[in-house]
CSV table of C-alpha atoms in Angstrom, one decimal:
chain,number,residue,atom,x,y,z
A,1,UNK,CA,94.5,117.2,96.3
A,2,UNK,CA,95.9,114.2,94.5
A,3,UNK,CA,98.8,115.4,92.2
A,4,UNK,CA,98.7,114.6,88.7
A,5,UNK,CA,100.8,111.6,87.5
A,6,UNK,CA,104.0,112.1,85.5
A,7,UNK,CA,103.8,110.6,82.1
A,8,UNK,CA,107.1,109.6,80.4
A,9,UNK,CA,107.2,108.3,76.7
A,10,UNK,CA,109.9,106.2,75.3
A,11,UNK,CA,110.5,105.3,71.8
A,12,UNK,CA,110.5,101.5,72.1
A,13,UNK,CA,110.1,98.8,74.7
A,14,UNK,CA,113.9,98.7,75.1
A,15,UNK,CA,114.0,102.3,76.0
A,16,UNK,CA,111.1,101.6,78.4
A,17,UNK,CA,113.0,98.9,80.1
A,18,UNK,CA,116.1,101.1,80.4
A,19,UNK,CA,114.3,103.9,82.1
A,20,UNK,CA,112.6,101.4,84.4
A,21,UNK,CA,116.1,100.1,85.4
A,22,UNK,CA,117.3,103.6,85.8
A,23,UNK,CA,114.5,104.4,88.2
A,24,UNK,CA,115.0,101.3,90.2
A,25,UNK,CA,118.7,101.9,90.5
A,26,UNK,CA,118.3,105.6,91.6
A,27,UNK,CA,115.7,104.7,94.1
A,28,UNK,CA,117.5,101.7,95.6
A,29,UNK,CA,120.8,103.7,96.1
A,30,UNK,CA,118.7,106.7,97.4
A,31,UNK,CA,117.0,104.8,100.0
A,32,UNK,CA,120.1,102.7,101.0
A,33,UNK,CA,122.0,106.1,101.6
A,34,UNK,CA,119.3,107.5,103.6
A,35,UNK,CA,118.2,104.6,105.6
A,36,UNK,CA,120.2,101.5,104.8
A,37,UNK,CA,117.5,99.4,103.1
A,38,UNK,CA,115.4,99.3,99.9
A,39,UNK,CA,111.8,97.9,99.9
A,40,UNK,CA,110.4,97.1,96.3
A,41,UNK,CA,107.3,95.2,95.2
A,42,UNK,CA,107.4,94.0,91.6
A,43,UNK,CA,104.7,92.8,89.1
A,44,UNK,CA,104.6,89.9,86.7
A,45,UNK,CA,103.4,90.2,82.8
A,46,UNK,CA,105.4,90.5,79.8
A,47,UNK,CA,106.2,94.2,79.9
A,48,UNK,CA,108.5,94.1,82.9
A,49,UNK,CA,110.4,91.0,81.8
A,50,UNK,CA,112.8,93.0,79.6
A,51,UNK,CA,113.4,95.2,82.5
A,52,UNK,CA,114.0,92.6,84.9
A,53,UNK,CA,116.5,90.8,82.6
A,54,UNK,CA,118.3,94.0,82.4
A,55,UNK,CA,119.0,94.3,86.2
A,56,UNK,CA,121.5,91.5,86.0
A,57,UNK,CA,123.3,92.7,83.1
A,58,UNK,CA,126.0,95.6,83.1
A,59,UNK,CA,126.0,98.4,83.7
A,60,UNK,CA,123.0,97.7,86.0
A,61,UNK,CA,124.0,94.6,88.0
A,62,UNK,CA,127.0,96.5,89.3
A,63,UNK,CA,125.1,99.7,90.4
A,64,UNK,CA,122.4,97.9,92.5
A,65,UNK,CA,123.0,97.5,96.2
A,66,UNK,CA,121.4,93.8,96.2
A,67,UNK,CA,122.6,93.1,99.8
A,68,UNK,CA,120.5,95.9,101.0
A,69,UNK,CA,117.2,95.4,99.3
A,70,UNK,CA,114.1,93.3,99.8
A,71,UNK,CA,111.8,92.2,97.2
A,72,UNK,CA,108.3,91.5,97.3
A,73,UNK,CA,105.5,90.7,95.0
A,74,UNK,CA,102.3,92.8,94.1
A,75,UNK,CA,100.3,89.8,93.1
A,76,UNK,CA,100.5,86.2,92.1
A,77,UNK,CA,98.5,83.4,90.6
A,78,UNK,CA,97.8,80.6,92.8
A,79,UNK,CA,100.1,78.2,90.8
A,80,UNK,CA,103.3,76.3,91.5
A,81,UNK,CA,106.3,78.5,90.9
A,82,UNK,CA,107.3,76.2,87.9
A,83,UNK,CA,103.9,76.9,86.1
A,84,UNK,CA,104.4,79.3,83.1
A,85,UNK,CA,101.6,81.6,84.9
A,86,UNK,CA,103.8,82.2,88.0
A,87,UNK,CA,105.0,85.7,88.6
A,88,UNK,CA,107.7,84.4,91.0
A,89,UNK,CA,108.8,81.8,88.5
A,90,UNK,CA,109.2,84.3,85.8
A,91,UNK,CA,111.1,86.4,88.0
A,92,UNK,CA,113.5,83.7,88.9
A,93,UNK,CA,114.2,82.9,85.1
A,94,UNK,CA,114.4,86.7,84.3
A,95,UNK,CA,116.7,87.9,87.1
A,96,UNK,CA,116.6,86.3,90.5
A,97,UNK,CA,118.6,83.1,89.7
A,98,UNK,CA,121.4,85.4,88.4
A,99,UNK,CA,121.2,88.2,91.0
A,100,UNK,CA,123.6,88.4,93.9
A,101,UNK,CA,120.8,88.4,96.5
A,102,UNK,CA,120.2,86.2,99.5
A,103,UNK,CA,117.0,84.1,99.5
A,104,UNK,CA,116.2,85.6,102.7
A,105,UNK,CA,115.7,89.0,101.1
A,106,UNK,CA,113.1,87.7,98.5
A,107,UNK,CA,109.5,87.2,99.5
A,108,UNK,CA,107.4,85.5,97.1
A,109,UNK,CA,103.7,85.3,97.7
A,110,UNK,CA,102.6,81.6,98.6
A,111,UNK,CA,100.9,80.6,95.5
A,112,UNK,CA,100.9,76.8,96.5
A,113,UNK,CA,98.5,77.3,99.3
A,114,UNK,CA,94.8,77.7,99.2
A,115,UNK,CA,94.1,81.4,98.2
A,116,UNK,CA,92.6,82.3,101.6
A,117,UNK,CA,95.6,80.7,103.5
A,118,UNK,CA,98.0,82.2,101.2
A,119,UNK,CA,96.5,85.8,101.6
A,120,UNK,CA,96.6,85.4,105.5
A,121,UNK,CA,100.1,84.2,105.2
A,122,UNK,CA,101.5,87.0,103.0
A,123,UNK,CA,99.6,89.5,105.1
A,124,UNK,CA,101.3,88.1,108.3
A,125,UNK,CA,104.6,88.3,106.6
A,126,UNK,CA,104.2,91.9,105.6
A,127,UNK,CA,103.0,93.0,109.0
A,128,UNK,CA,105.9,91.3,110.8
A,129,UNK,CA,108.4,92.7,108.2
A,130,UNK,CA,107.4,96.2,108.6
A,131,UNK,CA,106.4,95.8,112.2
A,132,UNK,CA,102.8,96.9,111.8
A,133,UNK,CA,99.9,96.9,113.9
A,134,UNK,CA,96.3,96.1,112.7
A,135,UNK,CA,95.0,99.1,110.7
A,136,UNK,CA,98.5,100.1,109.6
A,137,UNK,CA,100.1,99.7,106.0
A,138,UNK,CA,103.4,99.2,104.8
A,139,UNK,CA,105.1,102.1,102.9
A,140,UNK,CA,107.1,100.7,100.0
A,141,UNK,CA,110.0,102.7,98.7
A,142,UNK,CA,109.0,101.6,95.1
A,143,UNK,CA,106.1,99.5,93.5
A,144,UNK,CA,106.1,98.7,89.9
A,145,UNK,CA,102.6,98.2,88.3
A,146,UNK,CA,101.0,97.3,84.8
A,147,UNK,CA,97.6,97.4,83.6
A,148,UNK,CA,95.5,95.1,81.6
A,149,UNK,CA,93.2,95.9,78.6
A,150,UNK,CA,90.4,96.0,81.0
A,151,UNK,CA,92.1,98.6,83.2
A,152,UNK,CA,92.8,96.2,86.0
A,153,UNK,CA,96.2,96.7,87.9
A,154,UNK,CA,97.7,94.1,90.3
A,155,UNK,CA,95.1,91.4,90.5
A,156,UNK,CA,92.5,94.1,91.1
A,157,UNK,CA,89.7,93.6,88.5
A,158,UNK,CA,86.8,95.6,87.5
A,159,UNK,CA,83.5,95.3,89.3
A,160,UNK,CA,84.9,92.9,91.9
A,161,UNK,CA,84.4,93.6,95.6
A,162,UNK,CA,88.0,93.5,96.2
A,163,UNK,CA,88.3,96.9,94.8
A,164,UNK,CA,86.6,98.2,97.9
A,165,UNK,CA,89.0,96.5,100.5
A,166,UNK,CA,90.3,99.1,102.7
A,167,UNK,CA,91.5,97.0,105.8
A,168,UNK,CA,93.4,94.0,104.5
A,169,UNK,CA,96.7,94.1,103.2
A,170,UNK,CA,96.5,91.0,100.9
A,171,UNK,CA,93.3,89.4,99.7
A,172,UNK,CA,92.4,86.4,97.4
A,173,UNK,CA,90.6,87.0,94.2
A,174,UNK,CA,89.8,85.0,91.0
A,175,UNK,CA,90.1,86.6,87.5
A,176,UNK,CA,92.2,87.7,84.8
A,177,UNK,CA,94.0,85.6,81.9
A,178,UNK,CA,94.5,82.8,83.0
A,179,UNK,CA,91.2,82.8,85.0
A,180,UNK,CA,92.6,81.5,88.1
A,181,UNK,CA,92.7,82.1,91.8
A,182,UNK,CA,95.2,85.0,92.6
A,183,UNK,CA,96.7,86.8,95.8
A,184,UNK,CA,97.0,90.4,95.4
A,185,UNK,CA,98.0,93.5,97.6
A,186,UNK,CA,95.0,95.9,98.1
A,187,UNK,CA,94.7,99.6,97.1
A,188,UNK,CA,95.7,101.0,100.6
A,189,UNK,CA,99.0,99.0,100.3
A,190,UNK,CA,99.7,100.4,96.8
A,191,UNK,CA,98.8,103.8,97.7
A,192,UNK,CA,101.1,104.2,100.7
A,193,UNK,CA,104.1,103.5,98.4
A,194,UNK,CA,106.6,106.2,98.1
A,195,UNK,CA,106.8,106.0,94.4
A,196,UNK,CA,104.8,103.9,92.0
A,197,UNK,CA,105.7,103.3,88.4
A,198,UNK,CA,103.2,102.0,85.9
A,199,UNK,CA,104.9,100.2,82.9
A,200,UNK,CA,102.9,99.8,79.7
A,201,UNK,CA,103.8,98.9,76.1
A,202,UNK,CA,102.2,97.9,72.9
A,203,UNK,CA,99.6,99.1,70.5
A,204,UNK,CA,97.0,96.9,72.1
A,205,UNK,CA,97.2,99.0,75.3
A,206,UNK,CA,96.7,102.4,73.8
A,207,UNK,CA,93.0,102.6,74.1
A,208,UNK,CA,92.9,101.8,77.8
A,209,UNK,CA,95.8,103.9,78.5
A,210,UNK,CA,94.0,106.9,77.1
A,211,UNK,CA,90.8,105.9,79.0
A,212,UNK,CA,92.7,105.8,82.2
A,213,UNK,CA,94.8,109.0,81.8
A,214,UNK,CA,92.0,111.1,80.1
A,215,UNK,CA,88.6,109.9,81.3
A,216,UNK,CA,88.6,109.8,85.0
A,217,UNK,CA,85.1,109.1,85.4
A,218,UNK,CA,85.7,105.6,83.7
A,219,UNK,CA,86.3,104.4,87.3
A,220,UNK,CA,88.8,101.7,86.3
A,221,UNK,CA,91.0,99.8,88.8
A,222,UNK,CA,94.1,101.6,87.6
A,223,UNK,CA,92.8,104.9,88.2
A,224,UNK,CA,92.5,104.0,92.0
A,225,UNK,CA,96.2,104.1,92.3
A,226,UNK,CA,96.6,107.5,93.8
A,227,UNK,CA,99.8,107.6,96.3
A,228,UNK,CA,98.8,109.5,99.4
A,229,UNK,CA,102.5,110.8,100.0
A,230,UNK,CA,104.3,109.7,97.1
A,231,UNK,CA,104.8,110.0,93.4
A,232,UNK,CA,103.0,108.3,90.4
A,233,UNK,CA,104.7,107.7,87.1
A,234,UNK,CA,103.3,106.4,84.0
A,235,UNK,CA,106.0,104.8,81.9
A,236,UNK,CA,104.8,104.2,78.3
A,237,UNK,CA,106.5,103.4,74.9
A,238,UNK,CA,105.3,105.2,71.7
A,239,UNK,CA,102.7,102.5,70.8
A,240,UNK,CA,101.0,102.3,74.2
A,241,UNK,CA,100.9,106.3,74.3
A,242,UNK,CA,99.9,106.8,70.6
A,243,UNK,CA,96.2,107.7,71.5
A,244,UNK,CA,97.2,110.4,74.0
A,245,UNK,CA,98.4,112.9,71.3
């Protein structure tokens, strides 16, 4: 039986970001103490931006084992990194340019390649890094996700065949806002993570949050995130959680 997700509600987006930073630091230090490394995959979007900026401020920056972590991306738009739509570009501005971390520990998705070539290259990078054979999936220590008003997560959109991909690690899709080609990890990759945290804020997400958490028959992409051997947390602010009560 898939365990129910933990739902954590914070007063404001700042409180939300602080809690996400606390989770990040706790998990990072726990993994480094246990196995000497920490593997995390992050998402783009507006909600995690504040959280990312906190990571390179005190007291957080000094508590993070930067030299032991490896940072990957859940999805990416197929645009140059200096494009405003680039998740990697936003992450560089928000925290990577100020973080004491080697570029060799950061693995951006190759958004400048063709979507098909980019997906193949990132899948190969994951398989080599995690020493995987075909049919195996990486087990990230922590993955941060968000959801759109249509219930998508990563770049896995409603009514697309990408939702049913069960073999590939990374695939190319087209959709979203902006409506562009994208690279995205697949559900098997997400669901092999040890911990997954959804971050959602804002009144405009209240309706979809209620649908995702209260109406399983809606069959939205975000509802397919069900860790096989891990934990799932929904981290919400008061506005995004306003229709749950």
